[in-house]
Coordinates of C-alpha atoms in Angstrom, one line a residue:
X142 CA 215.8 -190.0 -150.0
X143 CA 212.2 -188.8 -150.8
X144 CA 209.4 -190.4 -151.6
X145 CA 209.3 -187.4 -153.6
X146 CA 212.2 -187.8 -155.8
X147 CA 213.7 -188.4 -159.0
X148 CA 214.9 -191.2 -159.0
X149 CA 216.6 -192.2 -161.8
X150 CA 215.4 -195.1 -164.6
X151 CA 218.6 -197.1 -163.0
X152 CA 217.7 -196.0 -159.4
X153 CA 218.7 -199.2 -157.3
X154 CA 219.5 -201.8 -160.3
X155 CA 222.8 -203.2 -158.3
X156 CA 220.9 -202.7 -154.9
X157 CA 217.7 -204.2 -154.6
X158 CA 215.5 -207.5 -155.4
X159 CA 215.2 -208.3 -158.4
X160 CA 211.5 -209.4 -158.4
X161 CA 208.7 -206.8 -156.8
X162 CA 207.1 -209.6 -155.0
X163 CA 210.6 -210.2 -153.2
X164 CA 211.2 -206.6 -152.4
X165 CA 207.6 -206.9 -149.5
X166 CA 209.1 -209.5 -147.4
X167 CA 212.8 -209.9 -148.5
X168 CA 215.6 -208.5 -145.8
X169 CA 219.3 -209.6 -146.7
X170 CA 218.6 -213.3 -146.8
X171 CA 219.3 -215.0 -149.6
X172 CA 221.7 -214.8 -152.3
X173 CA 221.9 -212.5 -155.1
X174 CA 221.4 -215.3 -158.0
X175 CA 218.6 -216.7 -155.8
X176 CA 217.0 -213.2 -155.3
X177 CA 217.2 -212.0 -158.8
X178 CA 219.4 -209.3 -158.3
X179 CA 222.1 -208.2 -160.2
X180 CA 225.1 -206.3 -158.7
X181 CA 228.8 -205.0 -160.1
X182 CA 230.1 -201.2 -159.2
X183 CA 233.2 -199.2 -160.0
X184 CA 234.9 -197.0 -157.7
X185 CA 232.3 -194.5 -157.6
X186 CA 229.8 -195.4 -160.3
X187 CA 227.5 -198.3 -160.2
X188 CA 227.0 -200.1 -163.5
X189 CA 224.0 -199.5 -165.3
X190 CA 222.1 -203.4 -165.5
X191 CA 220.4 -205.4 -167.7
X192 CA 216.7 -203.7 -168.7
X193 CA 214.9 -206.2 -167.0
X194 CA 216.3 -205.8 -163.4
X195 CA 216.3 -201.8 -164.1
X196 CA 212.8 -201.6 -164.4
X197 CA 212.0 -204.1 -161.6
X198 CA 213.7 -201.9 -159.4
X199 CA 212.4 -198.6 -160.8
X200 CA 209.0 -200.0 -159.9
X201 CA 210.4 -201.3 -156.1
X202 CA 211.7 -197.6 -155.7
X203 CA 208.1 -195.8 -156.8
X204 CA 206.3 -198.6 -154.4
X205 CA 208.9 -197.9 -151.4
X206 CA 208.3 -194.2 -152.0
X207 CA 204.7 -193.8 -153.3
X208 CA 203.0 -196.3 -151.5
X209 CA 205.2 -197.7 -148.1
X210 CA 206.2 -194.3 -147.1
X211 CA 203.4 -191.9 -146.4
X212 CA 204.7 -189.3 -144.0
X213 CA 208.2 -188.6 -142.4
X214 CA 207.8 -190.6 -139.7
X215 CA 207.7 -193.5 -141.3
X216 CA 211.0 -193.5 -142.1
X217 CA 213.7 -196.0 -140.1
X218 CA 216.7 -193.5 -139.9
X219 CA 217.0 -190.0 -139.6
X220 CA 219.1 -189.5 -142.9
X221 CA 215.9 -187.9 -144.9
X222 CA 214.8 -185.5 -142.6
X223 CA 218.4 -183.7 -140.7
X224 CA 219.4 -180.5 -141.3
X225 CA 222.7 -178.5 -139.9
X226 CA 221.3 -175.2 -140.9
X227 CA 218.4 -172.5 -139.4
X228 CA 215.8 -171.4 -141.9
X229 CA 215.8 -168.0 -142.5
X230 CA 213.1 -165.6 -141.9
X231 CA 212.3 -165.7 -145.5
X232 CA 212.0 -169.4 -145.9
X233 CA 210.2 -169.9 -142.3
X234 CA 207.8 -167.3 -143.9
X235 CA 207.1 -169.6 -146.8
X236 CA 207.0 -172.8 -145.9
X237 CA 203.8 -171.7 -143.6
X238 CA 202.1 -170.9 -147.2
X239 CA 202.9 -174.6 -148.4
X240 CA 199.9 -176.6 -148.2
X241 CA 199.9 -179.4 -145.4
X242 CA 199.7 -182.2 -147.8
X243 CA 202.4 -181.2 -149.8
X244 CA 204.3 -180.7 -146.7
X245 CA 204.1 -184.3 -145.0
X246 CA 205.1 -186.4 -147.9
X247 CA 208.4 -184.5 -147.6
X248 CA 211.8 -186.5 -147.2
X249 CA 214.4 -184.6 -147.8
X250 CA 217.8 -184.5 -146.3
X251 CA 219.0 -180.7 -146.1
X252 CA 218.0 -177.3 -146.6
X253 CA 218.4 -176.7 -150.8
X254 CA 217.5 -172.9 -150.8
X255 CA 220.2 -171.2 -151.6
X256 CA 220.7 -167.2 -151.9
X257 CA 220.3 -164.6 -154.2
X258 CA 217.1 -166.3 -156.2
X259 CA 214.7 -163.2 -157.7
X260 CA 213.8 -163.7 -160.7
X261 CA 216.2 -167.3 -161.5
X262 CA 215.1 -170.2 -163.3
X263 CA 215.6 -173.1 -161.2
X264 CA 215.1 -177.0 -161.8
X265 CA 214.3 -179.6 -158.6
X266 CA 215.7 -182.8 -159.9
X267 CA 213.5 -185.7 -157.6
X268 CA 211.0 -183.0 -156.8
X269 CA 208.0 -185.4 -155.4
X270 CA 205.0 -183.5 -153.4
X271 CA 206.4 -180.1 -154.9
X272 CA 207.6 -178.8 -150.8
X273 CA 211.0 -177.4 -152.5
X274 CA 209.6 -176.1 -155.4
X275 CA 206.6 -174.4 -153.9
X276 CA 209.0 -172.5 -151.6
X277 CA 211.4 -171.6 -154.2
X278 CA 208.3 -170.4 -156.4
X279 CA 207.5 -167.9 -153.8
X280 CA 212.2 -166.6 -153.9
X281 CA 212.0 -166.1 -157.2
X282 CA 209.0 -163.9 -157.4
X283 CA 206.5 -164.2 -160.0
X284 CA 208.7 -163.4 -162.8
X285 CA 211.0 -166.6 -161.9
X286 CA 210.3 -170.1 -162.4
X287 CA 210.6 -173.5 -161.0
X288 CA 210.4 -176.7 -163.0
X289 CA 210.4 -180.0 -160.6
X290 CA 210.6 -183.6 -162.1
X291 CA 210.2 -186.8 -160.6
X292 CA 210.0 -190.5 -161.8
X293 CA 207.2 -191.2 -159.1
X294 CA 203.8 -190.5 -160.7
X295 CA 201.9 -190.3 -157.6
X296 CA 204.4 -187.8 -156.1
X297 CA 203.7 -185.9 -159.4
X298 CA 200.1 -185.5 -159.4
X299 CA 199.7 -184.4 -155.8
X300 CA 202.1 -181.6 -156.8
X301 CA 200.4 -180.5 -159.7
X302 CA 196.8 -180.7 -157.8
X303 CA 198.4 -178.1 -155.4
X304 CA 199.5 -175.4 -158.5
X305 CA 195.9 -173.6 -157.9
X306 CA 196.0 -173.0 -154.6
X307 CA 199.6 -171.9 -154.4
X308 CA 199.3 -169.5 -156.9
X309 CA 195.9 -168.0 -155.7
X310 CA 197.6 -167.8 -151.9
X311 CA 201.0 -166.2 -153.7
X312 CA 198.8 -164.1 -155.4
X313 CA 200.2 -164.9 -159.3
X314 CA 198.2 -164.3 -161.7
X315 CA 199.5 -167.7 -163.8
X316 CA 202.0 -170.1 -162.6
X317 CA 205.5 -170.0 -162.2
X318 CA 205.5 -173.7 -161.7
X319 CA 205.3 -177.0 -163.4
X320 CA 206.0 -180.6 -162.6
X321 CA 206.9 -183.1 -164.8
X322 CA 207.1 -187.0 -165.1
X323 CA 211.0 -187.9 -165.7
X324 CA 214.1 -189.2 -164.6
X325 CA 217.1 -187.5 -163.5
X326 CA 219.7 -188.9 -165.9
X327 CA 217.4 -188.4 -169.0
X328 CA 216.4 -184.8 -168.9
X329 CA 216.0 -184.0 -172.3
X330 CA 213.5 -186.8 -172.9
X331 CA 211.6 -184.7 -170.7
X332 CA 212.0 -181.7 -173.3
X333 CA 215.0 -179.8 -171.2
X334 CA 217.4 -178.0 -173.4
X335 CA 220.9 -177.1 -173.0
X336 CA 221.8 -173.9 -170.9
X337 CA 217.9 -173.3 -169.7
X338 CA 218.4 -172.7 -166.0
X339 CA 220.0 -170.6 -163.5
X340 CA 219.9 -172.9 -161.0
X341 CA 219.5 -177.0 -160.0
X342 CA 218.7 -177.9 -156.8
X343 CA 218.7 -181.6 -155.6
X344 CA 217.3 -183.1 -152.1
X345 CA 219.0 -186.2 -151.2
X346 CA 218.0 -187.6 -154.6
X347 CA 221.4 -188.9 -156.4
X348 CA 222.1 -191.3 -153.8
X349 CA 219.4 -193.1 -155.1
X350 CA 220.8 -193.4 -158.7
X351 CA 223.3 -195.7 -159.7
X352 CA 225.0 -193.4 -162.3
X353 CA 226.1 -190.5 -160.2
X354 CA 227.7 -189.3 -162.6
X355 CA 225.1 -189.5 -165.6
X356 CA 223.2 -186.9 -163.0
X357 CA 225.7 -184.5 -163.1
X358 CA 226.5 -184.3 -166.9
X359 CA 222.8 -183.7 -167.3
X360 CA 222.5 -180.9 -164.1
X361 CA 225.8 -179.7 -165.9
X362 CA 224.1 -179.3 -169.4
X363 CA 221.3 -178.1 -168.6
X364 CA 222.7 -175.1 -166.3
X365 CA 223.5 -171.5 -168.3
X366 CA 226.8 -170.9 -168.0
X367 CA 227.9 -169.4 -164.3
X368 CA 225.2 -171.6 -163.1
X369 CA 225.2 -173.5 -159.9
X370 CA 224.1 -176.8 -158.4
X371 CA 223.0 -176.5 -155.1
X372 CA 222.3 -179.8 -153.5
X373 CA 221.7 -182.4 -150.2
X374 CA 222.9 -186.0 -150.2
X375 CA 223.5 -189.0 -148.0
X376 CA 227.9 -189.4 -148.5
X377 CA 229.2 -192.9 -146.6
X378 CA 232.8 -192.5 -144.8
X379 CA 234.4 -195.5 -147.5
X380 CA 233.5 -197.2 -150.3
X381 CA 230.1 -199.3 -149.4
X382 CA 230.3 -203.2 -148.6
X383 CA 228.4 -205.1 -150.8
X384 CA 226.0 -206.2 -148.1
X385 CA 224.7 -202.8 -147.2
X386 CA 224.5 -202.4 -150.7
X387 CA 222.0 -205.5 -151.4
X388 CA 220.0 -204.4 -148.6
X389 CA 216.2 -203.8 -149.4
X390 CA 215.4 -201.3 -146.8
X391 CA 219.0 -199.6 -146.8
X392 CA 218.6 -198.5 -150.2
X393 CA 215.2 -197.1 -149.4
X394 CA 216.3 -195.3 -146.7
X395 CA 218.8 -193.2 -148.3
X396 CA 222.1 -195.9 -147.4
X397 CA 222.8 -198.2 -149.6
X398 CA 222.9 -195.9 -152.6
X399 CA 225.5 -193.4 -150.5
X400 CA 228.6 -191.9 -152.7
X401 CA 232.1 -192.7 -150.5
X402 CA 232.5 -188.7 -150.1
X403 CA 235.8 -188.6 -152.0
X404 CA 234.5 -190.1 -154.9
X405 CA 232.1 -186.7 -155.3
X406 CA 235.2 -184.7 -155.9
X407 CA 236.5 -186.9 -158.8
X408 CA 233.4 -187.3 -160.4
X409 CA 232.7 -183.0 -160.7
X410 CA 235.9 -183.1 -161.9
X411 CA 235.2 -185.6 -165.3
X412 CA 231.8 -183.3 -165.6
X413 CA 233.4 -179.8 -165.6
X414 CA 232.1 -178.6 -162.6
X415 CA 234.3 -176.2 -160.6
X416 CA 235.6 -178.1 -157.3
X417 CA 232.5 -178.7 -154.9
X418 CA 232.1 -176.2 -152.1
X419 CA 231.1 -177.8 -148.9
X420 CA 228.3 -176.0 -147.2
X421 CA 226.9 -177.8 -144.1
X422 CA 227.2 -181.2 -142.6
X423 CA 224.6 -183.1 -140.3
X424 CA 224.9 -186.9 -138.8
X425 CA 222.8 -189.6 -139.5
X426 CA 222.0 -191.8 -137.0
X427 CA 220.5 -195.2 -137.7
X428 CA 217.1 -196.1 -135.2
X429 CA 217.4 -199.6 -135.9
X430 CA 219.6 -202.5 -134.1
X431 CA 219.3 -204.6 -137.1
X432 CA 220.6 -202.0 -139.5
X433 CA 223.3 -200.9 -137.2
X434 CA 224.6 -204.2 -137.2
X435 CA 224.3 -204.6 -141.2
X436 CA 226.1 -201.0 -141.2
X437 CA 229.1 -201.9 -139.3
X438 CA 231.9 -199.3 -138.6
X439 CA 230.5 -197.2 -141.9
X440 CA 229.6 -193.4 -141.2
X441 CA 226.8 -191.8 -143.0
X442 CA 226.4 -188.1 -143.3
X443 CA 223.9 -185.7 -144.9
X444 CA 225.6 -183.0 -146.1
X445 CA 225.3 -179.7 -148.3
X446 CA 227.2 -178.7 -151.9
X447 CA 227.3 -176.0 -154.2
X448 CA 228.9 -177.0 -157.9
X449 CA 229.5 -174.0 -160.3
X450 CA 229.4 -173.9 -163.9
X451 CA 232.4 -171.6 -164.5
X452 CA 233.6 -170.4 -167.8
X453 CA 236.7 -170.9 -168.6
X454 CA 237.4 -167.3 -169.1
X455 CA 236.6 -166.4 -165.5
X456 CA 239.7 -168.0 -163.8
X457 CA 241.9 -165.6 -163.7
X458 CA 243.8 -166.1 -159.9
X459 CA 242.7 -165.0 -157.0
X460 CA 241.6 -162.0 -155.4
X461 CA 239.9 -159.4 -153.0
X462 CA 236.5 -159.2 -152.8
X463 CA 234.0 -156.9 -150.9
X464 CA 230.3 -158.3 -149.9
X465 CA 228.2 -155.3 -150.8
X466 CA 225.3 -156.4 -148.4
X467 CA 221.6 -156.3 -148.9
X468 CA 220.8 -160.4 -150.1
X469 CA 217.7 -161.1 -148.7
X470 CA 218.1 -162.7 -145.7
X471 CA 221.8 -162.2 -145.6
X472 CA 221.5 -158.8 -145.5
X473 CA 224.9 -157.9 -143.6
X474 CA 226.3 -160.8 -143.6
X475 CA 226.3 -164.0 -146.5
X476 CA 227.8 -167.4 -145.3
X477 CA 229.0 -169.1 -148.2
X478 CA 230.2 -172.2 -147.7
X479 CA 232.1 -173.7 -144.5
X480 CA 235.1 -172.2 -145.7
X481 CA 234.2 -169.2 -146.5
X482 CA 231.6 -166.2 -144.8
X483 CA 231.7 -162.9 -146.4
X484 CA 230.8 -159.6 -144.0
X485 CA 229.1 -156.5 -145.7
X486 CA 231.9 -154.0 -146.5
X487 CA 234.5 -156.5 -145.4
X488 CA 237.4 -157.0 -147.5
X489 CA 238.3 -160.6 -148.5
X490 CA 241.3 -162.7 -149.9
X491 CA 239.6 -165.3 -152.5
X492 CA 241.7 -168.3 -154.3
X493 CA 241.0 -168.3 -157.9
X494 CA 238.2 -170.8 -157.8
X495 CA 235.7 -168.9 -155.2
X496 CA 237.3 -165.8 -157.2
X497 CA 236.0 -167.4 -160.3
X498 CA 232.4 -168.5 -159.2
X499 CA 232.1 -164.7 -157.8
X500 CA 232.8 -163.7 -161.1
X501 CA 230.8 -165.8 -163.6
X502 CA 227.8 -166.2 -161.2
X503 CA 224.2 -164.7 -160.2
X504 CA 226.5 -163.4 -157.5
X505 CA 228.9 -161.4 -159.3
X506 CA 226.7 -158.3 -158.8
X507 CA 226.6 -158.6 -155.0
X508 CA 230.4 -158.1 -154.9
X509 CA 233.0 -155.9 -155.3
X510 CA 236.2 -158.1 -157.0
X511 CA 239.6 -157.1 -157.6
X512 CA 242.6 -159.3 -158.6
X513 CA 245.5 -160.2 -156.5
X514 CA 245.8 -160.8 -152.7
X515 CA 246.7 -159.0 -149.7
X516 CA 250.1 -159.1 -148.3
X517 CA 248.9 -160.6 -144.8
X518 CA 247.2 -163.2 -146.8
X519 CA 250.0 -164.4 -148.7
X520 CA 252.1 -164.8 -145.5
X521 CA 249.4 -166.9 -144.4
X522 CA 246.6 -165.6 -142.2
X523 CA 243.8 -167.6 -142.2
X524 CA 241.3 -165.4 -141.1
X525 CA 240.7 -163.9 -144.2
X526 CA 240.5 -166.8 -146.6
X527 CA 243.9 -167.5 -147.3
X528 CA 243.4 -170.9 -144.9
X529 CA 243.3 -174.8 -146.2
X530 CA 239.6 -175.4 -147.2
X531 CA 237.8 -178.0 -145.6
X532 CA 236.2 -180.7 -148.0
X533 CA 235.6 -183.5 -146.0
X534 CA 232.0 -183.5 -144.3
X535 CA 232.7 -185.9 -141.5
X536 CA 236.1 -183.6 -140.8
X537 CA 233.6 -180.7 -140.9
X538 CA 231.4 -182.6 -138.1
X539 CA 233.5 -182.6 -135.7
X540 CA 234.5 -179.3 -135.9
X541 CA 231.0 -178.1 -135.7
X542 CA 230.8 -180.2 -132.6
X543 CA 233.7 -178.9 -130.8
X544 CA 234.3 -174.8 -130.4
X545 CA 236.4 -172.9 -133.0
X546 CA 237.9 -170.1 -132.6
X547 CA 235.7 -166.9 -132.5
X548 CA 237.6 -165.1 -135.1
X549 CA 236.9 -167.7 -137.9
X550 CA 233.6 -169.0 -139.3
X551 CA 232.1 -172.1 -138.0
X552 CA 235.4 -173.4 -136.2
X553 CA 236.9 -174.1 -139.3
X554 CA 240.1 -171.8 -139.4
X555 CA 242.8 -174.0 -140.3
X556 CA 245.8 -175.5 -137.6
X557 CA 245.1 -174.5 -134.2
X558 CA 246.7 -171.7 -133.5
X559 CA 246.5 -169.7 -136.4
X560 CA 244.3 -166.9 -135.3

């Protein structure tokens, strides 16, 4: 979730009370005629709503955000503040020139900095107090440039008070940042053309939007082609009852508003995105008897993708590829995804998709690719690629949990045995 966020115009419209004044004192009581709410879903989109109840819960969401919620800890579950992965050097290194304020009205659920980022133009959809942004400004360099928008005005202006003081302890001489007032499914009204960046990064954002998919036709348009969507979200283990998904404080804290994981995969399908890579999983644990009871037997998990914007002219099967080393921070070694980790000088068996997003991305310079595969990869070894990818994050849990074998990345080789 964060307070930060951009949360989109329809951000809650099935979930929440209908009336501001219920939203202070209102828990699950009640029922949805009597509360004003108005409610309706499809498999994996919730229905946009009347204008009426949208707008009474785009101003509950900015109040839960801007005004409830002043620092992390005053959050009820751990889901907007977990993260599977270390921070690099790199990213350790500038987070410390982030400025304190920016940095406790942070709520984010996972680490959205991914590789590779000199000189990119990047977009933070939901960017709040600016923390992502201000990092990223200092990746990029000062030729880059970082755009955040959020729908929460007071988010907005303590990012932009901060642009001074970032850019005289970066040492820029003008900015390579700017914050804007918007919402997530509407980014041109916001003046954001087609093809403009490199890169979109979301922090456990679109869980908070009721039109999933809306979110990622707009990230989708607005990428250059080869472009990639790198982002952290709150994914349930099934399809969300609609209790949890009335629930006032669920919603706010990242729950109610959780895609059924599955559903991710068929909705970057419709958009055009090449099939999401999985990067990183981390549990959620709920603090709170009341909503553990509400919650039932449903999972929650914060976990990491990376979506692609791959012409269609750069699938052309798989192939071998080479990791020429030198990334910052991932100098000799570059973990991908959970399925795949690619070793300076190390030669690797790619299916046509990773083959694909090698070739049509930022990354395509950092790689030596050829077509075709190995013959020890078509009969199967696992070790070098050629093994049954891992998409489910909870699946990915609990082999992160348990030991893998040492040969394979993270544990997740593929049968037992195979190595």
């Amino acid at each position: 979730m964060k307070a930060r966020r951009g949360v989109a115009r329809d951000a809650g419209a099935e979930h929440g009370p209908g009336r501001a004044e219920s939203v202070r004192g209102a828990g699950t009581g009640g029922s949805m005629a009597a509360r004003g709410l108005c409610c309706g879903h499809q498999p994996y989109i919730l229905l946009a709503v009347a204008t009426l109840c949208r707008e009474q819960i785009h101003q509950e969401v900015q109040d839960y955000y801007g005004k409830e919620l002043q620092k992390s800890e005053d959050l009820k579950t751990n889901a907007c503040v977990t993260s599977a992965r270390p921070l690099p050097k790199a990213v350790r290194d500038a987070l410390e020139c982030v400025h304190e304020e920016v940095v406790a009205r942070y709520y984010g659920c996972g680490l959205v900095i991914p590789e590779c980022l000199l000189s990119c133009r990047i977009l933070d959809l939901g960017c709040g107090s600016g923390r992502d942004c201000y990092l990223l400004s200092q990746l990029v360099g000062e030729q880059g440039h970082v755009t955040g928008i959020d729908m929460t005005e007071g988010q907005v202006e303590v990012a932009k008070k901060h642009i001074t003081y970032h850019m005289n302890k970066f040492g820029y001489r003008k900015p390579n940042v700017e914050f804007l007032h918007g919402y997530m499914e509407k980014l041109g009204d916001a003046g954001l053309v087609d093809e403009s960046y490199d890169i979109v990064i979301s922090n456990c954002v679109i869980n908070l939007t009721p039109d999933k998919k809306a979110v990622l036709q707009e990230a989708f348009r607005v990428l250059k082609p080869g472009g990639e969507m790198y982002f952290s979200d709150v994914y349930a283990s099934q399809r969300l009852s609609e209790t949890i998904r009335k629930h006032r404080v669920l919603w706010g804290e990242c729950l109610a508003g959780a895609l059924y994981w599955r559903d991710l995969y068929s909705i970057t399908e419709e958009v055009g995105f090449s099939p999401p890579c999985l990067v990183t999983a981390s549990p959620i644990t709920i603090g709170d008897k009341e909503l553990e009871g509400i919650i039932g037997d449903c999972r929650f998990v914060s976990a990491t993708f990376r979506l692609f914007k791959v012409p269609g002219g750069s699938r052309a099967g798989p192939g071998q590829v080479i990791y020429n080393g030198g990334i910052m921070g991932h100098e000799r070694e570059l973990v991908f995804d959970a399925n795949f980790t690619f070793k300076e000088g190390e030669v690797v068996d790619v299916d046509a998709e990773m083959a694909a997003i090698l070739r049509s991305s930022r990354f395509a310079e950092e790689f030596l690719i050829q077509a075709g595969t190995s013959a020890t990869a078509a009969q199967g070894s696992c070790c070098k690629g050629a093994k049954e990818k891992i998409c489910n994050p909870f699946q990915l849990l609990e082999q992160l949990a348990a030991p893998g074998p040492a040969c394979c990345p993270r544990g997740t080789c593929g049968p037992p045995g195979c190595c």
